[in-house]
Coordinates of C-alpha atoms in Angstrom, one line a residue:
M17 CA 162.5 -64.9 4.6
K18 CA 160.8 -62.3 6.8
N19 CA 164.1 -61.8 8.7
L20 CA 165.9 -61.3 5.5
L21 CA 163.4 -58.7 4.3
K22 CA 163.6 -56.9 7.6
K23 CA 167.4 -56.7 7.3
L24 CA 167.2 -55.4 3.7
E25 CA 164.4 -52.9 4.4
P26 CA 166.8 -50.0 5.4
H27 CA 168.9 -50.6 2.3
L28 CA 165.7 -50.5 0.1
F29 CA 164.9 -47.1 1.5
M30 CA 168.4 -46.0 0.8
T31 CA 168.4 -47.2 -2.8
P32 CA 168.0 -43.7 -4.3
G33 CA 171.0 -42.5 -2.3
Y34 CA 173.0 -45.5 -3.4
L35 CA 172.1 -44.8 -7.1
I36 CA 173.2 -41.2 -6.7
L37 CA 176.5 -42.2 -5.2
L38 CA 177.0 -44.8 -7.9
V39 CA 176.4 -42.3 -10.7
F40 CA 178.2 -39.3 -9.3
M41 CA 181.1 -41.0 -7.5
G42 CA 181.3 -44.6 -8.7
Y43 CA 181.4 -43.9 -12.4
P44 CA 184.0 -41.1 -12.2
L45 CA 186.2 -43.3 -10.0
L46 CA 186.0 -46.3 -12.4
N47 CA 186.6 -44.0 -15.4
C48 CA 189.7 -42.5 -13.7
I49 CA 191.1 -46.0 -13.1
R50 CA 190.3 -46.9 -16.8
L51 CA 192.1 -43.7 -18.0
A52 CA 195.1 -44.5 -15.8
F53 CA 195.8 -47.6 -17.8
S54 CA 195.3 -45.8 -21.2
N55 CA 197.3 -43.6 -23.4
Y56 CA 194.7 -40.9 -23.4
K57 CA 195.5 -37.4 -24.6
V58 CA 192.7 -34.9 -25.6
T59 CA 194.8 -33.8 -28.6
R60 CA 195.0 -37.4 -29.9
L61 CA 191.6 -38.9 -29.3
D62 CA 191.9 -41.0 -32.4
D63 CA 194.9 -42.8 -30.9
V64 CA 193.6 -44.0 -27.5
T65 CA 195.3 -47.3 -26.7
F66 CA 195.9 -49.5 -23.7
A67 CA 199.1 -48.4 -21.9
G68 CA 199.3 -50.9 -19.1
F69 CA 201.5 -49.6 -16.3
A70 CA 203.3 -47.1 -18.5
N71 CA 201.7 -44.1 -16.9
F72 CA 202.5 -45.3 -13.4
R73 CA 206.2 -45.8 -14.5
R74 CA 206.2 -42.2 -15.8
I75 CA 205.2 -41.0 -12.4
F76 CA 208.2 -42.5 -10.7
E77 CA 210.5 -41.5 -13.5
D78 CA 209.4 -37.9 -13.4
P79 CA 212.3 -35.8 -12.1
Q80 CA 209.9 -33.4 -10.4
I81 CA 207.9 -35.9 -8.5
G82 CA 210.3 -36.1 -5.5
M83 CA 210.3 -32.3 -4.9
I84 CA 206.5 -32.2 -5.5
T85 CA 205.9 -35.0 -2.9
L86 CA 208.1 -33.1 -0.4
N87 CA 206.2 -29.9 -1.1
T88 CA 202.9 -31.8 -0.5
L89 CA 204.1 -33.0 2.9
K90 CA 205.3 -29.6 4.0
F91 CA 202.2 -27.9 2.6
V92 CA 199.8 -30.3 4.5
V93 CA 201.7 -30.5 7.8
I94 CA 202.4 -26.7 8.2
T95 CA 198.9 -25.7 7.1
L96 CA 197.2 -28.3 9.3
A97 CA 199.3 -27.4 12.4
L98 CA 198.7 -23.7 12.1
Q99 CA 195.0 -24.1 11.4
L100 CA 194.6 -26.4 14.4
I101 CA 196.5 -24.2 16.8
L102 CA 195.0 -20.9 15.7
G103 CA 191.5 -22.5 15.5
F104 CA 191.9 -23.8 19.0
I105 CA 192.9 -20.4 20.3
L106 CA 189.9 -18.9 18.5
A107 CA 187.5 -21.4 20.0
L108 CA 188.9 -20.9 23.5
A109 CA 188.6 -17.1 23.1
L110 CA 184.9 -17.4 22.0
K111 CA 183.9 -20.0 24.6
K112 CA 182.9 -17.6 27.3
P113 CA 180.1 -15.1 26.5
F114 CA 181.0 -11.4 26.1
R115 CA 179.3 -8.3 24.7
G116 CA 179.1 -8.4 20.9
R117 CA 180.3 -12.1 20.7
G118 CA 177.7 -12.9 18.0
I119 CA 179.0 -10.1 15.7
Y120 CA 182.6 -11.1 16.4
Q121 CA 181.8 -14.7 15.6
G122 CA 180.2 -13.7 12.3
I123 CA 183.3 -11.7 11.3
V124 CA 186.0 -14.3 12.2
F125 CA 184.1 -17.2 10.7
L126 CA 183.5 -15.3 7.4
P127 CA 186.7 -16.6 5.6
W128 CA 185.2 -20.1 5.6
A129 CA 182.4 -18.8 3.4
F130 CA 184.7 -17.5 0.7
S131 CA 185.6 -19.6 -2.3
G132 CA 189.1 -20.7 -2.9
F133 CA 189.1 -18.7 -6.2
L134 CA 188.4 -15.5 -4.4
V135 CA 190.9 -16.2 -1.6
G136 CA 193.5 -17.0 -4.2
L137 CA 192.9 -13.8 -6.1
T138 CA 192.9 -11.7 -2.9
F139 CA 196.2 -13.1 -1.6
Q140 CA 197.8 -12.9 -5.0
W141 CA 197.1 -9.2 -4.9
M142 CA 198.3 -8.8 -1.3
F143 CA 201.6 -10.5 -1.9
N144 CA 202.3 -9.0 -5.3
G145 CA 205.9 -8.0 -5.6
E146 CA 205.3 -4.7 -7.2
Y147 CA 202.1 -3.2 -5.8
G148 CA 201.0 -5.6 -3.0
P149 CA 200.1 -4.1 0.4
V150 CA 202.2 -6.6 2.3
N151 CA 205.4 -5.3 0.7
D152 CA 204.3 -1.7 1.4
L153 CA 203.6 -2.4 5.1
L154 CA 206.9 -4.2 5.6
L155 CA 208.8 -1.3 3.9
K156 CA 207.0 1.3 6.0
A157 CA 207.7 -0.7 9.2
G158 CA 211.4 -0.9 8.3
L159 CA 211.4 -4.7 8.3
I160 CA 212.7 -4.9 4.7
H161 CA 214.8 -2.6 2.6
G162 CA 213.5 -3.6 -0.8
K163 CA 210.5 -5.2 -2.4
I164 CA 210.2 -9.0 -2.1
S165 CA 208.8 -11.1 -4.9
F166 CA 206.8 -13.5 -2.7
L167 CA 205.1 -15.3 -5.5
G168 CA 208.2 -15.3 -7.8
N169 CA 210.7 -16.6 -5.2
P170 CA 211.0 -20.4 -5.2
K171 CA 211.8 -20.4 -1.5
L172 CA 208.7 -18.3 -0.5
A173 CA 206.0 -19.2 -3.1
L174 CA 204.8 -22.3 -1.2
Y175 CA 204.6 -20.6 2.1
T176 CA 202.7 -17.7 0.6
V177 CA 200.0 -20.2 -0.5
V178 CA 200.1 -21.7 3.0
A179 CA 199.3 -18.3 4.5
A180 CA 196.3 -18.0 2.3
L181 CA 195.0 -21.5 3.1
V182 CA 195.6 -21.1 6.8
W183 CA 193.6 -17.9 6.9
Q184 CA 190.7 -19.6 5.1
G185 CA 190.8 -22.7 7.2
I186 CA 191.1 -21.3 10.7
P187 CA 187.3 -20.7 11.0
F188 CA 186.5 -24.4 10.3
F189 CA 188.6 -25.5 13.3
G190 CA 187.2 -22.7 15.3
I191 CA 183.6 -23.6 14.6
M192 CA 184.0 -27.3 15.3
L193 CA 186.2 -27.0 18.4
L194 CA 183.9 -24.2 19.9
A195 CA 180.9 -26.5 19.5
A196 CA 182.8 -29.3 21.2
L197 CA 184.0 -27.1 24.0
Q198 CA 180.5 -25.9 24.7
S199 CA 179.3 -29.5 24.9
V200 CA 181.7 -30.5 27.7
S201 CA 179.7 -31.2 30.9
E202 CA 180.1 -28.5 33.5
E203 CA 179.5 -31.1 36.2
L204 CA 182.7 -32.9 35.2
I205 CA 184.7 -29.7 35.4
E206 CA 183.1 -28.8 38.8
A207 CA 183.9 -32.3 40.1
A208 CA 187.5 -31.9 39.0
K209 CA 187.6 -28.6 40.8
I210 CA 186.3 -30.2 44.0
D211 CA 189.0 -32.9 43.7
G212 CA 191.6 -30.1 43.6
A213 CA 192.5 -30.2 39.9
K214 CA 194.1 -27.0 38.6
S215 CA 193.0 -25.3 35.4
I216 CA 195.7 -27.0 33.2
Q217 CA 194.9 -30.4 34.8
R218 CA 191.2 -29.9 34.2
F219 CA 191.9 -29.0 30.5
V220 CA 194.3 -32.0 29.9
H221 CA 192.3 -34.7 31.9
V222 CA 188.7 -33.5 31.4
T223 CA 188.3 -31.2 28.5
L224 CA 190.7 -32.8 26.0
P225 CA 189.3 -36.3 26.4
C226 CA 185.8 -35.1 25.9
I227 CA 186.6 -33.2 22.7
K228 CA 189.0 -35.8 21.3
P229 CA 186.4 -37.3 18.9
T230 CA 185.8 -33.8 17.4
I231 CA 189.6 -33.2 17.1
V232 CA 190.3 -36.5 15.4
S233 CA 187.4 -36.2 12.9
T234 CA 188.2 -32.5 12.2
V235 CA 191.9 -33.2 11.7
L236 CA 191.1 -36.1 9.4
L237 CA 188.7 -34.2 7.3
R238 CA 190.9 -31.1 7.0
T239 CA 193.9 -33.1 6.1
I240 CA 192.1 -34.7 3.2
W241 CA 190.8 -31.3 2.0
I242 CA 194.3 -29.7 2.2
F243 CA 195.8 -32.7 0.3
N244 CA 193.2 -32.1 -2.4
N245 CA 193.4 -28.4 -2.5
A246 CA 194.6 -27.2 -5.9
D247 CA 192.6 -24.1 -6.7
I248 CA 194.4 -21.6 -4.5
I249 CA 197.8 -22.9 -5.7
Y250 CA 196.8 -22.7 -9.3
I251 CA 195.4 -19.2 -9.0
M252 CA 198.2 -17.7 -6.9
T253 CA 201.3 -19.3 -8.4
G254 CA 200.3 -21.8 -11.1
G255 CA 202.6 -24.2 -9.3
G256 CA 205.6 -22.1 -10.1
P257 CA 208.2 -20.9 -10.2
A258 CA 209.7 -24.1 -11.6
N259 CA 207.2 -26.3 -9.7
S260 CA 208.5 -24.9 -6.3
S261 CA 204.9 -24.4 -5.1
D262 CA 203.3 -27.5 -6.7
T263 CA 201.7 -30.2 -4.7
L264 CA 200.5 -33.6 -6.0
S265 CA 196.9 -32.3 -6.4
S266 CA 197.9 -29.1 -8.3
Y267 CA 200.5 -31.0 -10.4
M268 CA 197.7 -33.5 -11.3
F269 CA 195.4 -30.6 -12.2
I270 CA 198.0 -28.9 -14.4
K271 CA 198.9 -32.1 -16.2
A272 CA 195.3 -32.8 -16.9
Y273 CA 194.2 -29.3 -18.1
S274 CA 197.4 -27.7 -19.4
T275 CA 199.1 -30.6 -21.1
L276 CA 195.8 -32.4 -21.7
D277 CA 197.5 -35.7 -20.8
F278 CA 194.5 -37.3 -19.0
G279 CA 196.2 -40.7 -18.9
F280 CA 199.1 -39.6 -16.8
A281 CA 196.9 -37.3 -14.6
S282 CA 194.6 -40.2 -13.9
A283 CA 197.4 -42.5 -12.9
L284 CA 198.7 -39.7 -10.6
G285 CA 195.1 -39.5 -9.2
V286 CA 195.0 -43.2 -8.5
V287 CA 198.3 -43.2 -6.7
F288 CA 197.1 -40.1 -4.8
M289 CA 193.9 -41.9 -3.8
L290 CA 195.7 -45.0 -2.6
G291 CA 198.1 -42.9 -0.5
L292 CA 195.2 -41.0 1.1
T293 CA 193.4 -44.2 1.8
A294 CA 196.4 -45.7 3.5
Y295 CA 196.8 -42.4 5.5
I296 CA 193.1 -42.5 6.6
I297 CA 193.3 -46.1 7.8
T298 CA 196.6 -45.5 9.7
F299 CA 195.4 -42.3 11.2
I300 CA 192.1 -43.8 12.5
K301 CA 194.0 -46.7 14.1
A302 CA 196.7 -44.5 15.6
A303 CA 194.2 -42.0 17.0
K304 CA 192.1 -44.9 18.4
Y305 CA 189.0 -43.1 17.2
N306 CA 186.6 -45.8 18.4
Q307 CA 188.0 -45.3 22.0
A308 CA 187.9 -41.5 21.8
G309 CA 186.0 -39.9 24.7
D310 CA 186.0 -43.1 26.8
D311 CA 189.0 -42.2 28.9
V312 CA 187.5 -39.3 30.7

């Protein structure tokens, strides 16, 4: 009995935290699953019925879902790759001390403090086809001969949103990777130098293995956040033109709050959640997170 109480003691102390998670995460999740199997429209609250798998069938019968899924993959892969590469460059640039580094860090990390709403409005103005400064700069530089409707062109709208999200997300990678780089033991690097390892070899065989746990966890977190990002898309393009800049998260948001079809939106959310869960499990196994940092 005493052993059992000793094992349960940490969980007893965590009871308030468990209750908060249950109320603010458990209930919304269960309610979303319930709505996914219901014919629930805000405009017809007097006619809420059990719909079975009808909402899920509608997802796979939706003619737009293929294009939107492809948009989501392109949106996540391109945004994540650019944020990781540029964030890594930023971290390497800030690793060694120089005069005014603190001020420079504050400036380059500032975008991470801005809300998605503000970033969306700013980039919507910058890429406006009529009075945006991007068009003006390109015209003055002689790179284009006429104004481009970045947000109104189906081939460019998605990449315009990617540019906004990349700008906002670079500081996150920069902060995390800079902290990881600064924690790498100088003794290991000096030992590699003594053994005759060149700078590239030291980076590949010493630095990268040491910061691998940070890279894996940061990429995982940022991937989930990019997948779930809908506010910038909604503000800049509204998913248009003709769903060309829609992703699964923005499409779900628009279905819920524009058409007020919460049943279909909830079903889309459940499929979205299952897909993300499968990705997380696969990514952790493929990245061998539990072994990260052990191969130095």
